[in-house]
Amino acid sequence: MNGAERLLETLVENGVDVCFANPGTSEMQLVSAIGNNDSMRAVLCLFEGVVSGAADGYARMADKPAVTLLHVGSGFSNSMANQHNAKRAHVPLVNVVGDHATYHLQYDAPLTSDVPGHAKLCSEWVGISKSADDLAVNGAKAVQVSMQGWGKVTTVVAPANHAWEESTKQAPALTTPDMETVSAITVSKIASALSSGKVTARFLGGRALREDSLAAAGLIAKATGARIICETFPARLQRGAGRVPVERLPYFAEQAAEVLGGLEQLVLVGAGVPVSFFAYPGKDSLLAPDNCEILKLADIHQNTATALQAVAREIGASIPAETARSAPETPPPCGVLSPLAIAQSLVQLMPDQAIVSDEAATCGLPMFSVTENAPPHEWMTITGGAIGQGLPLSLGAAIACPDRKVIALQADGSAMYTVQALWSMARENTDVTVVIMNNRSYAILNIELARVGAGQPTPKTLSMFDLSRPDINWLEISEGMGVPATRATTAEEFHQQFAEAMMSRGPRLIEAMVVQQMP
Amino acid sequence: MNGAERLLETLVENGVDVCFANPGTSEMQLVSAIGNNDSMRAVLCLFEGVVSGAADGYARMADKPAVTLLHVGSGFSNSMANQHNAKRAHVPLVNVVGDHATYHLQYDAPLTSDVPGHAKLCSEWVGISKSADDLAVNGAKAVQVSMQGWGKVTTVVAPANHAWEESTKQAPALTTPDMETVSAITVSKIASALSSGKVTARFLGGRALREDSLAAAGLIAKATGARIICETFPARLQRGAGRVPVERLPYFAEQAAEVLGGLEQLVLVGAGVPVSFFAYPGKDSLLAPDNCEILKLADIHQNTATALQAVAREIGASIPAETARSAPETPPPCGVLSPLAIAQSLVQLMPDQAIVSDEAATCGLPMFSVTENAPPHEWMTITGGAIGQGLPLSLGAAIACPDRKVIALQADGSAMYTVQALWSMARENTDVTVVIMNNRSYAILNIELARVGAGQPTPKTLSMFDLSRPDINWLEISEGMGVPATRATTAEEFHQQFAEAMMSRGPRLIEAMVVQQMP
């Protein structure tokens, strides 16, 4: 058995069974090992940013890592933007990146680069294989570390000769440590703060946005009136009818400061202190009021569900919060195809347990609140802010949950970054409905330009946010990559096409020619 | 004047007048400054890998830097694969990458990452601005460093607040040092080696592949019989009828070793020691025979033309070498659409002074020798080996040379990586003819799989190199991004479509359904 085969065996034994791959010559033994292993599913992606984004989407839904297969430093760098998003989403992920044979590095062949240096920029753990046996040992360790806390991005650097040399020693199957629980002292401290009568909100992120944590947060809300605010870009929020609703911190700093205005206490539950996404001239980076006391219940990677449940017990909170109601029956939306009209179609047509990938940017913001009354679903957003996440994320989520409908709400500008994901959706026949919000613009940048005080824009300035000249034809691009597509220019057309998409299986794309009112 | 405006003023004063841009919020003042400056052309690209690849193509043809505009670490990482290619091509390039305002970094907002760490991985010089005034000082220095020797990749990290704060001090216009010349001692040493009667070849790379260097190399060849071998992936080779022909070192190590077999001396002229692109089990990394003496005439970044001319003088070589002849008139190719048939159409139809971007991978290798007899042209290849270079490179070359026809010979697998380049070709109405070699496969990997001895492939293994299921329809993708496209399935169809493309201006794409005989 060579090192590559041993690594594969080890990954499978440690519970990893999906590989998103874009290999090159230095990974041929690994490809061959996968090709000979029935337990590892291989999903070919035509760009590395699709590989990493898909692994992120898979992990968000499966709560375990997929493995990626990437080619030397340049291939890895193509994956880094979505590695960044995965890291910020605190998901488990195991990268395997091939490098030149160790003895070949000294010759500085054209593709030589600092592979560990690349890996360290966006991984929380990097293992560099020292031998054919060590390759699998690193693989086992990577899986173990990736499952610590909520999850971590890990990378194994695999020199080509370690993949082809003989491995004689089995690597261990490692156990995953349990998630750290919050101390009784912290629980008591937070319980008394919540009972103090001060104006209080909780700021929830990460795993605190799953149903179990939210139910406990709801008990506390009912007992104390403390609000539940969710981070601006949740990795995976469980919401919809029958679930405890949350307020979402707005993206724009002024609006966020308003939502947090008047608070005397803010309790962090698996989230950091709320800060502005970007700095703006003369504006504060911190969003909570100056005199608001910041308290922390649970750190990132701690168990938020047990912490919230303990607080609820300590304050004797036992009455469940009101949950989101199902939307009343209404006629289908008609007329102008606005983001709001699309959201109304979603509410009426989304199946139970749908998975939404929201990278709709300016279009997505108004769609969020309307869909609170949709059937129970997951809402996944761009946690790290690196655009080009939405299509790969929905591909990966669909691989993780083949029986659930995945809906990708996708801005046109961002879609272009990792457009190659469409091809893998077609190849794997994933049940993803992509809705391209075609506003022919980097619309967010038009808004940000005004917000940063960059002066009156010239036509040349505005041309740098303009995606027309030429207009992008998403029907042709989608069908060119094998995903059937239709175009909607009115709310009625969209509603009908989306209804058809919800009733059938398999990938499809709707190009929504949205008309937008800017915030 | 704010820091961004000062930087723009400085770049223009230092001779930089083209910006390839994919900006975000932290670059709004820079966008606005460009929007208000008539001397800087702005080319919007819909993915950062297009930005860096286009800047590389521009620099290869203009011999001066374009500036890129990139957004924080994630945007920069998307550009890194083509930065790697540019660095290996030794071209001048000035990156400007925005970062969070300096005081905002401490809050670790979602898009925060180690921007200088990213920049250092693929830049030969990184300047981190310390103030609004310092931003322009770094810009001037970046241009100066980028023009040292043959050219260097440089990066200016631009915190958002330095762009919007007031700048009161003009930055200097800096002079570029002349290229270093080779010492008289080295010239003499090489001259006597070349006169020794030993079996000798020169190994030429970089600037040594320009017409002036090649002419001098030709004089020496005529006088001594020393062969002229060019590196496998030249950044820019000036060739065609009337120019001194070169042997190109083959990609596959066995073939390369054969070409170098029997040599007693190898003289490096702006190239490193020839090494195998990848390592293979049981094969040498070094390609020259063990007993071949390696001598060096000119280092990378030294003046190869004057060095070769000095050697020619010293050995009294004054008779020009025979140059490549024009291809005889032949009937247009017919029948099966092979890479060879495409090459024959090129020879017959390419206009004078065309610029060829060759990322045709397995299809490109047999096309090279045939086109030696085409009219004088440039041949640019993937110097760093990071695929996804070809389309952006041809975009940038067309911006640098608006009066010359650019021909992109492009493998289908690689084309997908930076397919967004098509949109910018359409927007800028560049005179690029893209020929997609559609073989529905990462064909090179099928070959490499056998070469690395990874055993008999299973259907699952082979599926990881297979670009069918679904077939990619390049017509639709191209037209979806605004570039008119046609498909050719026979040599006759290709010839006619290519003839039309050569006679008209503006971007177009030909999807060539190639039938390939594998090497």
XYZ file of N, CA, C and O in Angstrom, chain B residues 90 150 269-272 296 298-302:
48
model
N 8.914 37.131 -14.904
C 9.763 38.295 -14.657
C 9.238 39.528 -15.387
O 9.946 40.150 -16.177
N 14.541 42.626 -15.651
C 13.495 42.379 -16.645
C 12.145 42.843 -16.132
O 11.235 43.138 -16.902
N 21.559 31.288 -20.611
C 21.438 32.699 -20.974
C 20.063 33.188 -20.500
O 19.058 33.028 -21.188
N 20.021 33.704 -19.301
C 18.750 34.195 -18.754
C 17.782 33.080 -18.426
O 16.564 33.291 -18.424
N 18.309 31.923 -18.151
C 17.450 30.785 -17.771
C 18.154 29.998 -16.678
O 19.388 30.052 -16.568
N 17.396 29.280 -15.883
C 17.984 28.407 -14.869
C 18.382 27.072 -15.483
O 18.149 26.812 -16.665
N 27.336 29.671 -17.168
C 26.325 30.731 -17.183
C 26.856 31.991 -17.853
O 27.880 32.535 -17.457
N 24.479 34.749 -18.726
C 23.713 35.864 -18.140
C 22.676 35.338 -17.159
O 21.962 34.385 -17.462
N 22.655 35.991 -16.026
C 21.657 35.725 -15.006
C 20.302 36.275 -15.442
O 20.238 37.152 -16.300
N 19.258 35.757 -14.803
C 17.957 36.395 -14.934
C 18.110 37.835 -14.437
O 18.786 38.073 -13.436
N 17.525 38.781 -15.150
C 17.555 40.226 -14.880
C 18.777 40.920 -15.475
O 18.842 42.140 -15.476
N 19.756 40.142 -16.006
C 20.873 40.799 -16.700
C 20.527 41.013 -18.173
O 19.572 40.417 -18.691
